[in-house]
Every structure is written in structure tokens, then in C-alpha cells.
Amino acid sequence: MTQVLVLGGTGEARALAAGLVHRGVAVTSSLAGRVANPRLPAGEVRVGGFGGPDGLARWLTEHGTAAVVDATHPFAERIGASAATATSQAGVPLLRLQRPGWQQGPGDDWHWVDTLDEAATVAERLGDRIFLTSGRQGLSAFARCTRPYFLARCVDPPEPPLPPRLDVLLDRGPYTVEGETALLREHRIDVLVTKDSGGDMTTAKLVAARQEGVPVVVVRRPPRPPAHTVADVDAALRWVSAILDA
């Protein structure tokens, strides 16, 4: 029996799973399997998809799941939509645990876009040496950009199609402002591209860009299905406790 299913892959999801296990809750964390060596959460872990909304609804029913917490990355559109549909079908309460997005501050030169394709167009217009921190799966959007030099930071090696002038840095956060500043200077970066992931783990690059006068192309978060939403792990733990107590 799984009392709570956590759709995970984020730091918040791991913290939530640890908190639930500490409280004696039977929790299963679901990971998409896109990262070769993910940081595993406490409790039970399953890797891979459910077979769409219908498959997830069946899984919830078969495992007697009392609640689902969608703590996936803000850009994980497919699983978010599946979770909303599946929990409705199965009659299981759904919570969205979503970290707040980043807020532009004084001295920031941010350029907001809706897609990675638009980010490629804007970044190429802004500079010649571009730092991509938008994830390996989106690098194909920049493959048509033949003029600029790109530095892409990823957890795992990316697959083609890729920009012709590309260096790949395999690394995983958290990062420091000092380290990010050194990276910008070493590679003579004049544009930074990122998704509005939010959270503290990768904000150092934004501070470094501000200090170095580097413009930032920021991809907006995609719309998600309506769901009760909280912004931090403590609030999610309280919600789960209320569901289980009821």
C-alpha cells in the first residue's frame, strides 16, 4: 500500500519524501528516469512512466493511494497534465508543490520569452557567446544557430541535434556566485539562457550575470492544470497530514 505518491525529481520532492518517511507515512516517489544517476529520495522509488493518465489512475487505485503530490519540475508539462486527469479519474486528492518563480530585480537585464525556439532567436540577437542552462533536452532548439559559440551545462551528455559551435560542461548544482562569475569570465559569456525554474540551487548564475552586466534570456513557465498549490515543503506536509487524518 502506498499512502502518498510523490511525483518527484526535484529537491522539494526529496525533502517532502524524507519528511513523510520520518512521520511513518508509506510514500512512493516516482522519477521520470531522464537523469542517469538521480539523487534518490527516502522511501520507495519507482522509475519510468505510468502509461499516461489512465495508467496512472489504475496505479493509484491498485495501490490504495490516499493522496498525490506533484512536486515535479515547473517545466514538466506532461506529467502535470497526467496527474490532474488521473487523480480526477481515481478520486484521489492532488496537491501541486511548486517553488516560486524568479523575480527580476534592480540591475537585471532580463528578456522574457515563451519557448526555447524564441530564446534561441533572442539570444543570437543579443550576443556571440551564449551560456545555455536550460537543460540538455532543449538544446535542439539552438541547433540552427550557426554563428554563436555556446557553452551548455547539463547533468548528462546531450544528444543531437546540437549547435555546431558547442562546448558541454557536465555539472550539477548547487552553484556559487564566485564560481558562476569565474565561468562567465573564463568563457567570455555575453548572454545567459535559462528557464524560470525558481529555487535557490541555481540562482547564483543570475547574480553573477547581474554583476557582470550579462543579459539573461528567461523562458516563462508553461501553464499547468488547475490544482491546489503550495510553495514549500512544510505546507505540503501539513496538507498530507490533513488528508491522512481525514
Coordinates of C-alpha atoms in Angstrom, one line a residue:
M1 CA 0.0 0.0 0.0
T2 CA 1.2 3.5 -0.9
Q3 CA -0.4 6.2 1.2
V4 CA 1.2 9.0 -0.8
L5 CA 2.6 9.2 -4.3
V6 CA 5.1 11.9 -4.8
L7 CA 5.8 12.8 -8.4
G8 CA 9.4 13.9 -7.9
G9 CA 12.8 14.7 -9.4
T10 CA 13.3 18.0 -7.5
G11 CA 14.9 19.0 -4.3
E12 CA 11.5 19.8 -2.8
A13 CA 10.2 16.3 -3.7
R14 CA 13.2 14.7 -1.9
A15 CA 12.7 16.9 1.2
L16 CA 9.0 16.0 1.2
A17 CA 9.6 12.3 0.9
A18 CA 12.1 12.5 3.8
G19 CA 9.6 14.3 5.9
L20 CA 6.8 11.8 5.2
V21 CA 9.1 8.8 5.9
H22 CA 10.1 10.5 9.2
R23 CA 6.4 10.7 10.1
G24 CA 5.8 7.0 9.3
V25 CA 3.9 7.6 6.1
A26 CA 4.2 4.9 3.3
V27 CA 5.5 7.1 0.4
T28 CA 6.5 6.1 -3.1
S29 CA 8.4 8.7 -5.2
S30 CA 8.1 8.5 -9.0
L31 CA 11.0 9.6 -11.1
A32 CA 10.8 10.1 -14.9
G33 CA 14.2 8.4 -15.5
R34 CA 15.7 11.2 -17.6
V35 CA 18.8 11.5 -15.4
A36 CA 21.3 8.7 -15.4
N37 CA 22.2 8.8 -11.8
P38 CA 19.5 10.7 -9.9
R39 CA 19.6 11.7 -6.3
L40 CA 17.2 9.1 -4.7
P41 CA 14.7 10.1 -2.1
A42 CA 13.7 8.3 1.0
G43 CA 11.1 5.6 0.9
E44 CA 10.0 3.5 -2.1
V45 CA 11.1 4.7 -5.6
R46 CA 9.8 3.8 -9.0
V47 CA 11.4 5.0 -12.3
G48 CA 9.6 5.5 -15.6
G49 CA 6.2 6.5 -16.8
F50 CA 2.8 5.1 -15.9
G51 CA 1.4 4.8 -19.4
G52 CA -0.5 8.1 -19.5
P53 CA -3.3 9.3 -17.3
D54 CA -5.3 6.0 -17.5
G55 CA -2.3 4.0 -16.4
L56 CA -1.6 6.4 -13.5
A57 CA -5.2 6.2 -12.4
R58 CA -5.1 2.4 -12.4
W59 CA -1.8 2.5 -10.4
L60 CA -3.4 4.8 -7.8
T61 CA -6.4 2.5 -7.4
E62 CA -4.4 -0.7 -7.3
H63 CA -2.0 0.7 -4.6
G64 CA -4.8 2.3 -2.4
T65 CA -3.2 5.7 -2.7
A66 CA -4.7 8.3 -0.5
A67 CA -3.0 11.4 -1.9
V68 CA -0.7 12.6 -4.8
V69 CA 1.7 15.4 -4.6
D70 CA 3.0 16.7 -7.9
A71 CA 6.5 18.0 -6.9
T72 CA 7.9 17.8 -10.4
H73 CA 10.0 20.5 -12.2
P74 CA 8.0 23.6 -13.2
F75 CA 8.5 22.7 -16.8
A76 CA 7.4 19.0 -16.6
E77 CA 4.2 19.6 -18.5
R78 CA 3.3 16.1 -19.5
I79 CA 3.3 14.5 -16.0
G80 CA 1.5 17.5 -14.6
A81 CA -1.4 17.1 -17.0
S82 CA -1.5 13.3 -16.5
A83 CA -1.6 13.8 -12.7
A84 CA -4.5 16.2 -12.9
T85 CA -6.5 13.8 -15.2
A86 CA -5.6 10.6 -13.3
T87 CA -6.4 11.9 -9.8
S88 CA -9.7 13.2 -11.0
Q89 CA -10.5 9.7 -12.5
A90 CA -9.4 7.9 -9.4
G91 CA -10.9 10.3 -6.9
V92 CA -7.6 11.0 -5.2
P93 CA -6.7 14.4 -3.8
L94 CA -3.9 16.2 -5.7
L95 CA -1.5 18.8 -4.4
R96 CA 0.9 20.8 -6.5
L97 CA 4.2 21.6 -4.7
Q98 CA 5.7 24.4 -6.8
R99 CA 8.6 26.6 -5.9
P100 CA 8.0 30.3 -6.7
G101 CA 9.5 31.7 -9.9
W102 CA 12.4 34.1 -10.0
Q103 CA 11.7 37.8 -9.7
Q104 CA 13.7 40.4 -11.7
G105 CA 15.4 42.9 -9.6
P106 CA 17.3 46.2 -9.9
G107 CA 20.3 45.8 -12.3
D108 CA 18.9 42.7 -14.0
D109 CA 18.7 42.8 -17.8
W110 CA 16.2 40.0 -18.4
H111 CA 14.4 39.2 -21.7
W112 CA 11.3 37.0 -21.2
V113 CA 10.3 34.5 -23.9
D114 CA 7.7 31.8 -24.1
T115 CA 9.6 29.0 -25.8
L116 CA 13.2 27.8 -26.3
D117 CA 12.8 28.5 -30.0
E118 CA 12.1 32.1 -29.2
A119 CA 15.0 32.0 -26.7
A120 CA 17.4 31.0 -29.5
T121 CA 16.3 33.9 -31.7
V122 CA 16.6 36.5 -28.9
A123 CA 19.9 35.1 -27.6
E124 CA 21.5 35.1 -31.0
R125 CA 20.4 38.7 -31.4
L126 CA 21.9 39.7 -28.1
G127 CA 25.4 38.2 -28.3
D128 CA 28.0 35.9 -29.8
R129 CA 29.0 33.7 -26.7
I130 CA 26.0 32.1 -25.1
F131 CA 25.7 30.1 -21.9
L132 CA 22.9 27.6 -22.0
T133 CA 21.5 26.4 -18.7
S134 CA 18.1 25.4 -20.0
G135 CA 18.6 21.6 -19.9
R136 CA 20.0 19.1 -22.3
Q137 CA 16.7 18.1 -23.8
G138 CA 16.1 21.6 -25.2
L139 CA 19.4 22.1 -26.9
S140 CA 18.0 21.1 -30.3
A141 CA 16.2 24.5 -30.4
F142 CA 19.7 26.1 -30.7
A143 CA 21.0 23.7 -33.4
R144 CA 20.1 26.2 -36.2
C145 CA 22.2 28.9 -34.7
T146 CA 25.5 28.5 -36.6
R147 CA 27.2 31.8 -35.7
P148 CA 27.4 32.0 -31.9
Y149 CA 29.6 29.9 -29.6
F150 CA 27.6 28.0 -27.0
L151 CA 28.5 26.6 -23.6
A152 CA 25.9 24.2 -22.4
R153 CA 25.8 23.0 -18.8
C154 CA 23.9 19.6 -18.3
V155 CA 23.8 16.8 -15.8
D156 CA 24.1 14.2 -18.5
P157 CA 25.6 14.3 -22.1
P158 CA 23.1 15.8 -24.6
E159 CA 22.1 14.1 -27.9
P160 CA 22.0 15.6 -31.4
P161 CA 20.9 17.8 -33.0
L162 CA 23.2 20.3 -31.3
P163 CA 24.6 23.7 -32.2
P164 CA 27.8 23.3 -34.3
R165 CA 29.9 25.5 -32.1
L166 CA 29.2 23.9 -28.7
D167 CA 31.2 23.0 -25.6
V168 CA 29.4 20.9 -23.0
L169 CA 30.0 21.2 -19.2
L170 CA 28.7 18.3 -17.2
D171 CA 27.9 19.5 -13.7
R172 CA 25.2 19.5 -11.1
G173 CA 24.3 22.3 -8.7
P174 CA 24.1 24.0 -6.3
Y175 CA 26.5 26.7 -7.5
T176 CA 28.2 29.7 -6.0
V177 CA 28.3 33.3 -7.3
E178 CA 32.1 33.2 -7.3
G179 CA 32.1 30.0 -9.4
E180 CA 29.5 31.3 -11.8
T181 CA 31.3 34.6 -12.2
A182 CA 34.6 32.8 -12.9
L183 CA 32.8 30.7 -15.5
L184 CA 31.3 33.7 -17.3
R185 CA 34.6 35.4 -17.4
E186 CA 36.6 32.3 -18.5
H187 CA 34.3 31.7 -21.5
R188 CA 33.7 35.4 -22.2
I189 CA 30.0 34.8 -22.0
D190 CA 27.8 37.7 -23.2
V191 CA 24.3 36.1 -22.9
L192 CA 22.8 33.7 -20.4
V193 CA 19.8 31.5 -21.3
T194 CA 17.7 29.8 -18.5
K195 CA 14.3 28.6 -17.7
D196 CA 12.3 30.2 -14.9
S197 CA 12.9 27.1 -12.7
G198 CA 12.9 29.1 -9.4
G199 CA 14.5 28.0 -6.2
D200 CA 17.9 28.7 -4.7
M201 CA 20.0 25.9 -6.2
T202 CA 20.9 27.8 -9.4
T203 CA 20.2 31.5 -8.6
A204 CA 23.9 32.2 -8.4
K205 CA 24.1 32.4 -12.2
L206 CA 21.6 35.2 -12.1
V207 CA 23.5 37.2 -9.5
A208 CA 26.7 36.7 -11.5
A209 CA 25.0 37.8 -14.7
R210 CA 23.8 40.9 -13.0
Q211 CA 27.2 41.8 -11.6
E212 CA 28.9 41.2 -14.9
G213 CA 26.3 43.1 -16.9
V214 CA 25.3 39.9 -18.9
P215 CA 21.8 39.9 -20.3
V216 CA 19.6 36.9 -19.4
V217 CA 17.0 35.3 -21.7
V218 CA 14.4 33.7 -19.4
V219 CA 11.8 31.1 -20.6
R220 CA 8.5 31.5 -18.9
R221 CA 6.9 28.6 -17.2
P222 CA 4.2 26.7 -19.2
P223 CA 0.6 26.8 -17.9
R224 CA -0.3 23.9 -15.6
P225 CA -3.7 22.4 -14.9
P226 CA -5.6 23.9 -12.0
A227 CA -4.7 22.4 -8.7
H228 CA -4.4 23.3 -5.0
T229 CA -0.8 24.6 -4.9
V230 CA 1.6 25.3 -2.1
A231 CA 5.1 26.8 -2.3
D232 CA 7.1 25.0 0.3
V233 CA 7.6 21.5 1.8
D234 CA 6.2 22.4 5.3
A235 CA 2.9 23.4 3.7
A236 CA 2.8 20.2 1.7
L237 CA 3.4 18.1 4.8
R238 CA 0.5 19.8 6.6
W239 CA -1.7 19.1 3.6
V240 CA -0.8 15.5 3.5
S241 CA -1.3 15.1 7.3
A242 CA -4.8 16.7 7.0
I243 CA -5.7 14.3 4.1
L244 CA -4.5 11.2 6.0
D245 CA -6.2 12.3 9.3
A246 CA -9.4 12.7 7.4

